[in-house]
Structures are given as C-alpha cells and as structure tokens.
mmCIF file of C-alpha atoms in Angstrom:
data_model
loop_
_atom_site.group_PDB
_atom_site.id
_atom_site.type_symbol
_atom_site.label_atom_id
_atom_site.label_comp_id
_atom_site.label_asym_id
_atom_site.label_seq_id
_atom_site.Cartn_x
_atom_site.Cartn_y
_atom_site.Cartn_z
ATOM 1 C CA UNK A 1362 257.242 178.483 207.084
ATOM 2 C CA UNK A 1363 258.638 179.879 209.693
ATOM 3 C CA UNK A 1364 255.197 180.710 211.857
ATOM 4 C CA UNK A 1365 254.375 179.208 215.044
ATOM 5 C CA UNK A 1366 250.699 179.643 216.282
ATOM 6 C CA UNK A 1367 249.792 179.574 219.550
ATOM 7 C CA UNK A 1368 246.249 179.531 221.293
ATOM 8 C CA UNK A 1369 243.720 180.555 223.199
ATOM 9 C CA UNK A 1370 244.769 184.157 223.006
ATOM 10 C CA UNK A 1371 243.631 184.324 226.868
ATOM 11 C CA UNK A 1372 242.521 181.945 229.247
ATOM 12 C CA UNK A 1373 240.464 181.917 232.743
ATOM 13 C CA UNK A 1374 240.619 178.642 235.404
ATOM 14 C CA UNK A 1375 239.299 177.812 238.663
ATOM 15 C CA UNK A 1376 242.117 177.231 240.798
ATOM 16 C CA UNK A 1377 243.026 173.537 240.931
ATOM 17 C CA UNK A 1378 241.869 172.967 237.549
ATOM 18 C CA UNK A 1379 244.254 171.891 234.509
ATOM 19 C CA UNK A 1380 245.105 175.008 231.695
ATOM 20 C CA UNK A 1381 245.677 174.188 227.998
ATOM 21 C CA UNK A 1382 247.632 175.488 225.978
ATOM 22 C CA UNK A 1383 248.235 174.775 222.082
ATOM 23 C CA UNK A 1384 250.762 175.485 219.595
ATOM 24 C CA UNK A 1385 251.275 174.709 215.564
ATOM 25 C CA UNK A 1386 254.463 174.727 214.040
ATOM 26 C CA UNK A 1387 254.811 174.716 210.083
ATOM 27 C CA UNK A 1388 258.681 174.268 209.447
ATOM 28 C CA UNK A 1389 259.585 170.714 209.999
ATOM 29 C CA UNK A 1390 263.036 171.755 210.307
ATOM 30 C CA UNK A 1391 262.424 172.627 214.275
ATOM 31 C CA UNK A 1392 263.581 170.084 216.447
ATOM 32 C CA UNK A 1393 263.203 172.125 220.190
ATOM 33 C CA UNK A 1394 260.226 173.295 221.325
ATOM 34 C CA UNK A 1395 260.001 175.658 224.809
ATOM 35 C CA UNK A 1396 257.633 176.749 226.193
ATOM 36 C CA UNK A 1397 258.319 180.327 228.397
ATOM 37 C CA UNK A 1398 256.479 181.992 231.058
ATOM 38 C CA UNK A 1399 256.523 185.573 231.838
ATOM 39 C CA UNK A 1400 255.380 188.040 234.546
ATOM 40 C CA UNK A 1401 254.773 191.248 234.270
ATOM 41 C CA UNK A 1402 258.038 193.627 233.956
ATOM 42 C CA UNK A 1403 259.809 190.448 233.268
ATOM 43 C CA UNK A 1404 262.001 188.151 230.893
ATOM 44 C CA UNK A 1405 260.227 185.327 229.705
ATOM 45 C CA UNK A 1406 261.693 182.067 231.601
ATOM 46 C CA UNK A 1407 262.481 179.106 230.569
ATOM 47 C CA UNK A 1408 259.273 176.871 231.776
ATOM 48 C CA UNK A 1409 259.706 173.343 230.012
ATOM 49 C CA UNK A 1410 261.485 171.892 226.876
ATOM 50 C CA UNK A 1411 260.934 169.128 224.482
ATOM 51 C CA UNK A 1412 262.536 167.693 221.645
ATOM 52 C CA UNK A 1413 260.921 165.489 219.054
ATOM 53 C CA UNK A 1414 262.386 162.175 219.653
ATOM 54 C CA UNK A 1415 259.611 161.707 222.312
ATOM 55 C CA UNK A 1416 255.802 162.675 222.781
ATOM 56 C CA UNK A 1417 255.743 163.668 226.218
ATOM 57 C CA UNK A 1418 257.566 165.517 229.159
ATOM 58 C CA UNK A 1419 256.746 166.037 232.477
ATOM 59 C CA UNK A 1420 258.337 167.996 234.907
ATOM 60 C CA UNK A 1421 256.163 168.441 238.375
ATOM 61 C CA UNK A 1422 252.671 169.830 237.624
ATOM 62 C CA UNK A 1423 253.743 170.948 234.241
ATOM 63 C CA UNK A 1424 253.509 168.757 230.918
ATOM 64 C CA UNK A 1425 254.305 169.458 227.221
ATOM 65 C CA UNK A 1426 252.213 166.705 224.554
ATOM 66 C CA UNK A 1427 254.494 166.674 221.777
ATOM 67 C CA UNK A 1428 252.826 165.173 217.905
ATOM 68 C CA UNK A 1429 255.325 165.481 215.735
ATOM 69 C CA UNK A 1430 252.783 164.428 212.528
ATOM 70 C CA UNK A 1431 250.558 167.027 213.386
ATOM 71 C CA UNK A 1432 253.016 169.364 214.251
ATOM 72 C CA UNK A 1433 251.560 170.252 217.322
ATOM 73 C CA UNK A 1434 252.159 170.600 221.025
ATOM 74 C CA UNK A 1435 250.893 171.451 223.789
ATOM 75 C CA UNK A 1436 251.529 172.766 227.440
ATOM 76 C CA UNK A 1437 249.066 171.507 229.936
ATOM 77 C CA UNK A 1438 249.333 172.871 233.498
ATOM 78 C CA UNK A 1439 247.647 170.768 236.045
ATOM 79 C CA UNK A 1440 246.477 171.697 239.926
ATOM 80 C CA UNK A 1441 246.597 175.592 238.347
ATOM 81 C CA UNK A 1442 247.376 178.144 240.855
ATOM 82 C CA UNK A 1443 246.901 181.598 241.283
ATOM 83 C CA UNK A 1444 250.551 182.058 240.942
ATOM 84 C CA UNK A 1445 250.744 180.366 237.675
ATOM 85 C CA UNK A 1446 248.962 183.598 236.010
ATOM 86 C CA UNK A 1447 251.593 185.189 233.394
ATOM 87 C CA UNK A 1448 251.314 185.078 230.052
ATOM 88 C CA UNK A 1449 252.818 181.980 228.315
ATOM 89 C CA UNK A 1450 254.879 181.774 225.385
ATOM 90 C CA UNK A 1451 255.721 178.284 223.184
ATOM 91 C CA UNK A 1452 258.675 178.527 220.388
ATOM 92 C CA UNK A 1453 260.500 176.453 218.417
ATOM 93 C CA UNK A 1454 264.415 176.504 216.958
ATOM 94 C CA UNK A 1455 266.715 174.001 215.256
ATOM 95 C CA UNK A 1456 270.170 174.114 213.865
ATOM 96 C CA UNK A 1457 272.295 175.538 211.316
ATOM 97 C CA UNK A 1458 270.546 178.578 209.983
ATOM 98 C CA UNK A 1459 267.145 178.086 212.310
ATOM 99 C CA UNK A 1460 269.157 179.097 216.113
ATOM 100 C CA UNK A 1461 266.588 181.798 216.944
ATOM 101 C CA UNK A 1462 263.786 181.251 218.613
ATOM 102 C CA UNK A 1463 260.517 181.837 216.514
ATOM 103 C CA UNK A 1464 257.086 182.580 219.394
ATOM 104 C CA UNK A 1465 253.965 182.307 219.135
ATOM 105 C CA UNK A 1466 252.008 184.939 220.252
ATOM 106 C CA UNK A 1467 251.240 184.582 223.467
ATOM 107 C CA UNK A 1468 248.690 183.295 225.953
ATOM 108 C CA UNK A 1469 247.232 185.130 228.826
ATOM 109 C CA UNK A 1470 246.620 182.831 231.403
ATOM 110 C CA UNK A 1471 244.423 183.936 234.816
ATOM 111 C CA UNK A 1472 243.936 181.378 237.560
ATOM 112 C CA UNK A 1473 240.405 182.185 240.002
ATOM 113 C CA UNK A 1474 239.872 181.378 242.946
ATOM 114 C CA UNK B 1345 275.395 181.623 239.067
ATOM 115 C CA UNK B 1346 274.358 185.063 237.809
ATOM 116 C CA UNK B 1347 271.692 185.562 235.009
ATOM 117 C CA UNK B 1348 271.708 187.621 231.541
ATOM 118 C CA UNK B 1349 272.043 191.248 232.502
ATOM 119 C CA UNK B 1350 270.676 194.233 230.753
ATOM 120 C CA UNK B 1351 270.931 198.180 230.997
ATOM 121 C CA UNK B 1352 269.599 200.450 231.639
ATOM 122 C CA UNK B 1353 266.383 199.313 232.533
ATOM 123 C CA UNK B 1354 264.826 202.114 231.399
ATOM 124 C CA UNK B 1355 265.631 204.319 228.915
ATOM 125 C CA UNK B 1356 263.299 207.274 227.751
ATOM 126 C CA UNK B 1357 264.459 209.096 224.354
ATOM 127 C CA UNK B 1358 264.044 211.911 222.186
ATOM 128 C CA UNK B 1359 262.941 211.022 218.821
ATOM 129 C CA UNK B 1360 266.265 211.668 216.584
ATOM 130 C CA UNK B 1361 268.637 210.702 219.574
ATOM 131 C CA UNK B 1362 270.907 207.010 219.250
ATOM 132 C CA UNK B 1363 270.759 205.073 221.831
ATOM 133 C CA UNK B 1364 272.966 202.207 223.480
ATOM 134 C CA UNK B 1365 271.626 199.026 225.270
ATOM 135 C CA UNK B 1366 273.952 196.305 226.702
ATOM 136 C CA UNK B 1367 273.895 192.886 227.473
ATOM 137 C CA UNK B 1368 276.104 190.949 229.790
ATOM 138 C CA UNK B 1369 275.024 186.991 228.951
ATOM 139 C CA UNK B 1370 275.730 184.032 231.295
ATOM 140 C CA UNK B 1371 279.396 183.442 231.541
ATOM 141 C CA UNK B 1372 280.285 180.707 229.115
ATOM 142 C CA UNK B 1373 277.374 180.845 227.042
ATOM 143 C CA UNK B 1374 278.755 181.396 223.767
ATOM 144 C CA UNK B 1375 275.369 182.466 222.002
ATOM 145 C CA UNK B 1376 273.660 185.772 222.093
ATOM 146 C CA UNK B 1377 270.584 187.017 220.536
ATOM 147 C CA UNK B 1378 268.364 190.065 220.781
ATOM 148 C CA UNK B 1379 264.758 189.998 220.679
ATOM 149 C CA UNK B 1380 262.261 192.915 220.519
ATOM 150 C CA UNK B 1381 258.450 192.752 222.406
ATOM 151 C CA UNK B 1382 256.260 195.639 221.279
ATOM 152 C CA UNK B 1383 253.473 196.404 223.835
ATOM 153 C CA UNK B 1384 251.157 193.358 223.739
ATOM 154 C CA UNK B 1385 252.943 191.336 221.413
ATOM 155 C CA UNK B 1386 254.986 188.308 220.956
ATOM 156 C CA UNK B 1387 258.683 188.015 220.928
ATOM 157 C CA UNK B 1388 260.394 189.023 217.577
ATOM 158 C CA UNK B 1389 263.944 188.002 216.673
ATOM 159 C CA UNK B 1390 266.205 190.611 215.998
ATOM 160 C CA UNK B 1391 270.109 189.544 215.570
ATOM 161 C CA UNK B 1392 272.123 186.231 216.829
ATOM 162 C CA UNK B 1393 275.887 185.920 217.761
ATOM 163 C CA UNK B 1394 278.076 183.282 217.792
ATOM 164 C CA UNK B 1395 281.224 184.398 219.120
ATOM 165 C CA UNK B 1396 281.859 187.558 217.774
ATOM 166 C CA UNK B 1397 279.826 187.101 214.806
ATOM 167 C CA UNK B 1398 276.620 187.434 213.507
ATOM 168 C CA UNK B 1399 275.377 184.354 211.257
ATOM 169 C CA UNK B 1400 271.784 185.846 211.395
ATOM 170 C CA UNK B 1401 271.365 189.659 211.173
ATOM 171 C CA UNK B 1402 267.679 188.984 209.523
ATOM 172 C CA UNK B 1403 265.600 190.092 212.168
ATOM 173 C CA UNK B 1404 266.630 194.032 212.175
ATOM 174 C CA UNK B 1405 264.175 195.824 211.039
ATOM 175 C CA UNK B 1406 266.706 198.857 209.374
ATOM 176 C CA UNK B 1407 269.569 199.852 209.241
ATOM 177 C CA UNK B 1408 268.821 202.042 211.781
ATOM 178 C CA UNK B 1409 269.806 198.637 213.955
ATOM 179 C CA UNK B 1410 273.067 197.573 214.942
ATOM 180 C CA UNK B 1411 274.476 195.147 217.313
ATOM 181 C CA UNK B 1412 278.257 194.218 218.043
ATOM 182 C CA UNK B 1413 279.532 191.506 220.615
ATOM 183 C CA UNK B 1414 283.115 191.789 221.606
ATOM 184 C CA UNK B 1415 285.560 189.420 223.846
ATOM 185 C CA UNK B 1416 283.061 186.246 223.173
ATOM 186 C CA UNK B 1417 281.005 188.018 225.744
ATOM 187 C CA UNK B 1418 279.192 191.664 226.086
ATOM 188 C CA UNK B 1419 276.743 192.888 223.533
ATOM 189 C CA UNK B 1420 275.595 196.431 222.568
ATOM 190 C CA UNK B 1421 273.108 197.054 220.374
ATOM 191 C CA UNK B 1422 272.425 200.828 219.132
ATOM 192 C CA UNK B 1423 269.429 202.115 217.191
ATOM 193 C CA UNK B 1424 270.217 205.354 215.484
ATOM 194 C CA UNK B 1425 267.836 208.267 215.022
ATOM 195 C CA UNK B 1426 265.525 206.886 217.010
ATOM 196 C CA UNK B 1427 261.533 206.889 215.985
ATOM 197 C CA UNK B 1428 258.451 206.219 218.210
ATOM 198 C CA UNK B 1429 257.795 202.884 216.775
ATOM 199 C CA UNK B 1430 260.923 201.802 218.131
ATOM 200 C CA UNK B 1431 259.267 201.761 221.400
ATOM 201 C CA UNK B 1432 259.160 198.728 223.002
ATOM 202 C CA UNK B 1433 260.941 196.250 225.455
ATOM 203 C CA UNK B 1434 264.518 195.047 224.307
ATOM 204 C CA UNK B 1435 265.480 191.334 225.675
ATOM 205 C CA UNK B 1436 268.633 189.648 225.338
ATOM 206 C CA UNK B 1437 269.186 185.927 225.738
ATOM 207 C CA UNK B 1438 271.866 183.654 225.781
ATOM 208 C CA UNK B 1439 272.840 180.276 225.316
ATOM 209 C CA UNK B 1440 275.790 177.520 225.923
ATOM 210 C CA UNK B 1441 274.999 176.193 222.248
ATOM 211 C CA UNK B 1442 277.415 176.681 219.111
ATOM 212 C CA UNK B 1443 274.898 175.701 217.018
ATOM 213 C CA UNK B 1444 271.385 176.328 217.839
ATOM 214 C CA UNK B 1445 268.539 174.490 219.216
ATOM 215 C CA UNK B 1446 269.260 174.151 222.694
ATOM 216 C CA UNK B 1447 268.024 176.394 225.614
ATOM 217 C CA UNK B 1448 267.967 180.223 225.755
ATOM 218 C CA UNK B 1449 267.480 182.334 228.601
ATOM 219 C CA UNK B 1450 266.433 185.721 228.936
ATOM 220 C CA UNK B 1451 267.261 188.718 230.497
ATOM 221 C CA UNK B 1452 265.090 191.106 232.508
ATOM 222 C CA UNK B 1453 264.812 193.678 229.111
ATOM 223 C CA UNK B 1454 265.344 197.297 228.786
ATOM 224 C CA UNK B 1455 262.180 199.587 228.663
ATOM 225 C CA UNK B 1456 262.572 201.900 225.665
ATOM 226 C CA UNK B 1457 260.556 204.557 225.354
ATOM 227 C CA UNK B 1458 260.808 207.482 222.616
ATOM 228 C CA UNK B 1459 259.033 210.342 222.860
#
C-alpha cells in the first residue's frame, strides 16, 4: 500500500513541446504529492507540490493534474527545454506515521532540439 | 539562506571499515530524514527524526545502520562493517514540519563507494 508508480520510465521531446509525466498512488492515506527534479551529481529539488483539496496547480510552465478518485497525478511540462532534461521524481507523504516520502521510480526526461 | 549540507562528498571504503556521514539540515527545520539512491534507482527511505528522535527507523536495511541527531539539529548516520551493496548515494533532507506531509528538501548526497 505503500507503492507509488511512476511512468514512462524515459522520455524524448522536441523542444517546445509539452512532457508527461504520470504517477499512481495506492495508500489513500497520502495527502502531499511532489514532484522532484534532479541533475546529474545532484539532490533531487523540490519542483512543484500539490495537495488533494484541489485538482490542479500551476506554477510557470510547470503543472501537476491532481485525481484524487483515480489516485493519480500527473506532471505536465509545457514549452520543454533543453534545460529541463533530468530525471524526474513524483512522491507522496501524509501525517502521523506516513512523514517520509515514498518515490516512484523515476523518469528520464531528454528535451531535442 | 543556506541549504541541507552533507559530507564528505565522497567517500571510498574498504569493505569491513564503518563509516560516518553527516548532515547539517536547514536551520529551523525540525525534521530530518535519510534516504538511500542505488545506481539507477529511485529514492528509498531510510530513517526520520523529529527532534532528537526517531518515530520511523523502518527503512534501515540492518542493523548494520545507524543514525543519531543531536541539539535538534546535526545528523550522523554510520554503517558498520561496510559491504559492497552498500554502495550508493546517501541524501539527507529536511523539513520545517512536526508532523509530516509538508515539503522536504534535499541535500547534495554523499557518494559512497566500497570496494
């Protein structure tokens, strides 16, 4: 219950295009859902947050869909860059006995020219 | 303001040897935990502070593992007897939460390699 799947695995678009990314959550006792980005030789940093009293966030050209009776989400990443290539993580967490952070696995995302 | 700290940033061991990484989290933030990211893999959970103490210890994988925080602040977390599948990138995060669900944020990690 406490799995959080995450995918594509890895993921290739044209610059100026929008990236997807999609996550699953199974325990309904998460009620924050980040999503991370990370570089090479780096932490992961905080990229965008949501929590479940709403469906959507938006935070300049990055936006997290939030369906809390699915129990999905999603990061979308519009105008892509070359600079946005990392890998991206989404997570979830709640309270009392659910603090840490449980990732999914990852998403390799390249922007092309 | 500064970030989460971490050292060394490398460490490269001899199988058998202990060895000692520390974290210095964002001042105030009264939440610490330690994750572990194995070459190509996701982020696994490894120990949580609040304050001095440890509410969630379920992420170590033996006893092998330990962690301490001391003064509401520094952390220190020692593997013993180190083996090669301990290899792997050691993050620390913290957070201004006392009880969980709120924002984390991550170190740079220390490299640990054992040979």
């Amino acid at each position: 219950q406490q799995q959080v799947k995450q995918s594509p695995q890895s993921l290739i678009v044209q610059k100026g295009g929008i990236s997807i990314i999609n996550c699953a959550y199974e325990n309904t006792a998460f009620d924050y859902f980040p999503w991370y980005q990370q570089f090479p030789g780096k932490g992961p940093a905080l990229l965008i947050a949501i929590r479940p009293d709403v469906s959507e966030k938006k935070e300049g050209r990055f936006t997290i869909s939030f369906n809390k009776s699915a129990k999905q989400f999603s990061l979308h990443i519009m105008d892509s860059q070359p600079g946005d290539s990392a890998t991206y993580f989404c997570a979830a967490s709640g309270h009392f006995g659910n603090e840490k952070l449980t990732f999914g696995t990852g998403t390799r995302l390249t922007i092309i020219p | 303001g500064a970030g989460v700290s971490q050292s060394p940033s490398n460490k490269v061991t001899e199988k058998g040897k202990d060895v000692e990484l520390r974290c210095d989290p964002i001042s105030g933030h009264t939440a610490l935990y330690w994750y572990r990211q194995s070459l190509g893999q996701g982020l696994e959970f490894l120990i949580y502070f609040q304050g001095n103490s440890a509410p969630d210890k379920s992420g170590l994988p033996s006893d092998r593992f330990s962690a301490e925080r001391t003064g509401g602040s520094v952390s220190t977390l020692t593997i013993q007897r180190t083996q090669q599948e301990d290899s792997a990138v050691y993050l620390c995060a913290s957070s201004p939460s006392p009880g969980g669900a709120y924002e984390q944020y991550f170190g740079p990690g220390t490299r640990l390699t054992v040979t």
